[in-house]
């Protein structure tokens, strides 16, 4: 039986379930933020937007405002987004954890 590869994450993920909108060159879609960390988001799309690895995206949500990032991976209707790190991004994510968790 093949061994399963373990992926070590830099930041702890928190399971979430709130809506937002992702926009990229291919279009935009509302969807659900499935999990969130200080460095990334797993986003489940309602509609295919042809997001590709390495493509820049913007994410909007009432819970954390407007963030930007890069598509790290995509599988079916889900995309992984690596957030662009800045003091503003950190403040927005910290605010979410403080007020919405």
Coordinates of N, CA and C in Angstrom, one line a residue:
X1 N 0.8 -1.2 0.0 CA 0.0 0.0 0.0 C 0.9 1.2 0.0
X2 N 0.7 2.2 -0.9 CA 1.5 3.4 -1.0 C 1.3 4.3 0.3
X3 N 2.4 4.9 0.7 CA 2.3 5.8 1.9 C 1.7 7.1 1.4
X4 N 1.0 7.7 2.4 CA 0.4 9.0 2.1 C 1.3 10.1 2.4
X5 N 1.4 11.1 1.5 CA 2.3 12.2 1.7 C 1.7 13.2 2.7
X6 N 2.5 13.7 3.7 CA 2.0 14.6 4.6 C 2.5 16.0 4.2
X7 N 1.6 17.0 4.2 CA 1.9 18.3 3.8 C 2.0 19.1 5.1
X8 N 3.1 19.7 5.4 CA 3.3 20.5 6.6 C 2.9 22.0 6.2
X9 N 2.0 22.6 7.0 CA 1.5 23.9 6.7 C 2.3 24.9 7.6
X10 N 2.5 26.1 7.1 CA 3.1 27.1 7.9 C 2.2 27.7 8.9
X11 N 0.9 27.9 8.5 CA -0.1 28.5 9.4 C -1.2 27.5 9.7
X12 N -1.8 27.5 10.9 CA -2.9 26.7 11.2 C -4.2 27.2 10.5
X13 N -4.9 26.2 9.9 CA -6.1 26.5 9.2 C -7.3 26.4 10.2
X14 N -8.3 27.3 10.0 CA -9.5 27.3 10.8 C -10.7 27.0 9.8
X15 N -11.5 26.0 10.2 CA -12.6 25.7 9.3 C -13.6 26.8 9.4
X16 N -14.1 27.3 8.3 CA -15.1 28.4 8.2 C -16.2 28.0 7.3
X17 N -17.2 28.8 7.3 CA -18.3 28.6 6.3 C -19.1 29.9 6.2
X18 N -18.5 30.8 5.4 CA -19.2 32.1 5.1 C -18.9 32.4 3.6
X19 N -19.8 33.2 3.1 CA -19.8 33.5 1.7 C -18.8 34.7 1.3
X20 N -18.4 34.7 0.1 CA -17.6 35.7 -0.4 C -17.6 35.7 -1.9
X21 N -16.8 36.5 -2.6 CA -16.7 36.5 -4.0 C -15.2 36.6 -4.4
X22 N -14.9 35.7 -5.4 CA -13.5 35.7 -5.9 C -13.6 36.2 -7.4
X23 N -12.6 37.1 -7.7 CA -12.5 37.6 -9.1 C -11.1 37.4 -9.6
X24 N -11.0 37.0 -10.8 CA -9.8 36.8 -11.5 C -9.9 37.2 -13.0
X25 N -8.9 37.0 -13.7 CA -8.9 37.3 -15.2 C -10.0 36.6 -15.9
X26 N -10.3 35.4 -15.5 CA -11.3 34.6 -16.2 C -12.8 34.9 -15.8
X27 N -13.0 35.7 -14.8 CA -14.4 36.0 -14.3 C -14.5 36.1 -12.8
X28 N -15.7 36.0 -12.3 CA -15.9 36.1 -10.9 C -17.0 35.1 -10.5
X29 N -16.9 34.7 -9.2 CA -17.9 33.8 -8.7 C -18.1 34.0 -7.2
X30 N -19.3 33.9 -6.8 CA -19.6 33.9 -5.3 C -19.2 32.4 -4.9
X31 N -19.1 32.2 -3.6 CA -18.8 30.9 -3.1 C -18.7 30.9 -1.6
X32 N -18.1 29.9 -1.1 CA -17.9 29.7 0.4 C -16.5 29.6 0.7
X33 N -16.1 30.3 1.7 CA -14.7 30.2 2.3 C -14.8 29.0 3.2
X34 N -14.1 27.9 2.8 CA -14.1 26.7 3.6 C -13.2 26.6 4.7
X35 N -12.0 27.2 4.5 CA -11.1 27.4 5.7 C -10.2 28.6 5.4
X36 N -9.6 29.1 6.5 CA -8.9 30.3 6.5 C -7.7 30.2 7.4
X37 N -6.6 30.8 7.0 CA -5.4 30.9 7.9 C -4.8 32.3 7.6
X38 N -3.8 32.6 8.3 CA -3.1 33.9 8.1 C -2.5 34.0 6.7
X39 N -2.2 32.9 6.1 CA -1.5 32.9 4.8 C -2.4 32.4 3.6
X40 N -3.6 31.9 3.9 CA -4.3 31.4 2.7 C -5.8 31.1 3.0
X41 N -6.5 30.8 1.9 CA -7.9 30.5 2.0 C -8.2 29.3 1.0
X42 N -9.1 28.5 1.5 CA -9.7 27.5 0.6 C -11.1 28.0 0.2
X43 N -11.4 28.2 -1.0 CA -12.6 28.8 -1.5 C -13.3 27.8 -2.4
X44 N -14.6 27.5 -2.1 CA -15.4 26.7 -2.9 C -16.3 27.6 -3.8
X45 N -16.0 27.5 -5.1 CA -16.7 28.3 -6.1 C -18.1 27.8 -6.5
X46 N -19.1 28.7 -6.7 CA -20.4 28.3 -7.2 C -20.3 28.1 -8.7
X47 N -19.4 28.9 -9.4 CA -19.3 28.8 -10.8 C -17.8 28.7 -11.2
X48 N -17.5 28.0 -12.3 CA -16.1 27.9 -12.7 C -15.7 29.3 -13.3
X49 N -14.5 29.7 -12.9 CA -14.0 31.0 -13.4 C -12.7 30.8 -14.1
X50 N -12.3 29.5 -14.4 CA -11.1 29.2 -15.1 C -9.9 29.7 -14.4
X51 N -9.9 29.6 -13.1 CA -8.7 30.1 -12.3 C -7.6 29.1 -12.5
X52 N -6.4 29.6 -12.8 CA -5.2 28.8 -13.0 C -4.1 29.1 -11.9
X53 N -3.3 28.1 -11.7 CA -2.2 28.2 -10.7 C -1.4 29.4 -11.1
X54 N -1.1 30.2 -10.1 CA -0.2 31.4 -10.4 C -1.0 32.7 -10.7
X55 N -2.3 32.5 -11.0 CA -3.1 33.7 -11.4 C -3.5 34.5 -10.1
X56 N -3.4 35.9 -10.3 CA -3.8 36.8 -9.2 C -5.3 36.8 -9.1
X57 N -5.8 36.9 -7.9 CA -7.2 36.9 -7.6 C -7.5 38.0 -6.5
X58 N -8.7 38.5 -6.5 CA -9.1 39.3 -5.3 C -10.3 38.6 -4.7
X59 N -10.4 38.7 -3.4 CA -11.5 38.1 -2.6 C -12.2 39.2 -1.8
X60 N -13.5 39.2 -1.8 CA -14.3 40.1 -1.1 C -15.2 39.3 -0.2
X61 N -15.4 39.8 1.1 CA -16.3 39.2 2.0 C -16.6 40.2 3.1
X62 N -17.9 40.1 3.6 CA -18.3 41.0 4.7 C -17.4 40.7 5.9
X63 N -17.0 39.5 6.1 CA -16.2 39.1 7.3 C -14.8 39.7 7.3
X64 N -14.1 39.9 6.2 CA -12.8 40.4 6.2 C -12.5 41.5 5.2
X65 N -13.5 41.9 4.4 CA -13.2 43.0 3.5 C -12.6 42.5 2.2
X66 N -11.7 43.2 1.7 CA -11.1 42.9 0.4 C -9.6 42.5 0.6
X67 N -9.3 41.3 0.0 CA -7.9 40.8 0.1 C -7.5 40.4 -1.3
X68 N -6.2 40.3 -1.5 CA -5.7 39.8 -2.8 C -4.7 38.6 -2.5
X69 N -4.6 37.8 -3.6 CA -3.8 36.6 -3.4 C -3.5 36.0 -4.8
X70 N -2.9 34.8 -4.7 CA -2.5 34.1 -5.9 C -3.0 32.7 -5.8
X71 N -3.6 32.1 -6.9 CA -4.1 30.8 -6.9 C -2.9 29.8 -6.7
X72 N -3.0 29.0 -5.7 CA -1.9 28.1 -5.3 C -2.3 26.7 -6.0
X73 N -3.5 26.3 -5.9 CA -4.0 25.1 -6.5 C -5.5 25.2 -6.8
X74 N -6.0 24.3 -7.7 CA -7.4 24.2 -7.9 C -7.8 22.7 -8.1
X75 N -8.9 22.3 -7.5 CA -9.4 20.9 -7.6 C -10.9 20.9 -7.7
X76 N -11.4 20.6 -8.9 CA -12.9 20.6 -9.0 C -13.4 22.0 -8.8
X77 N -14.3 22.2 -7.9 CA -14.9 23.5 -7.6 C -14.2 24.3 -6.5
X78 N -13.1 23.8 -6.0 CA -12.3 24.5 -4.9 C -11.0 25.0 -5.5
X79 N -10.6 26.2 -4.9 CA -9.3 26.7 -5.2 C -8.6 27.1 -3.9
X80 N -7.3 26.9 -3.9 CA -6.5 27.4 -2.8 C -5.8 28.7 -3.1
X81 N -6.0 29.7 -2.2 CA -5.4 31.0 -2.5 C -4.4 31.3 -1.5
X82 N -3.2 31.6 -1.9 CA -2.1 32.1 -1.0 C -2.3 33.6 -1.0
X83 N -2.5 34.1 0.2 CA -2.8 35.6 0.4 C -1.5 36.4 0.3
X84 N -1.5 37.5 -0.3 CA -0.4 38.4 -0.4 C -0.2 39.0 1.0
X85 N 0.9 38.8 1.6 CA 1.2 39.2 2.9 C 1.5 40.7 3.0
X86 N 0.8 41.3 4.0 CA 1.0 42.7 4.3 C 0.5 43.0 5.7
X87 N 0.8 44.1 6.3 CA 0.2 44.4 7.6 C -1.3 44.6 7.5
X88 N -1.8 45.1 6.4 CA -3.2 45.2 6.2 C -3.9 43.8 6.2
X89 N -3.4 42.9 5.4 CA -3.9 41.6 5.3 C -3.9 40.9 6.7
X90 N -2.8 41.0 7.4 CA -2.7 40.5 8.8 C -3.8 41.1 9.7
X91 N -4.0 42.4 9.6 CA -5.0 43.0 10.4 C -6.4 42.6 10.1
X92 N -6.7 42.4 8.8 CA -8.0 41.9 8.4 C -8.3 40.5 8.9
X93 N -7.3 39.6 8.8 CA -7.5 38.3 9.2 C -7.6 38.2 10.7
X94 N -6.8 38.9 11.4 CA -6.9 39.0 12.9 C -8.2 39.5 13.3
X95 N -8.7 40.5 12.7 CA -10.0 41.1 13.0 C -11.1 40.0 12.8
X96 N -11.0 39.2 11.8 CA -12.0 38.1 11.6 C -12.0 37.2 12.7
X97 N -10.8 36.7 13.1 CA -10.7 35.8 14.2 C -11.2 36.4 15.5
X98 N -11.0 37.7 15.7 CA -11.4 38.3 17.0 C -12.9 38.5 17.0
X99 N -13.5 38.9 16.0 CA -14.9 39.3 16.0 C -15.9 38.3 15.5
X100 N -15.5 37.4 14.6 CA -16.4 36.5 14.0 C -16.2 35.0 14.4
X101 N -15.2 34.7 15.2 CA -15.0 33.3 15.7 C -15.5 33.2 17.0

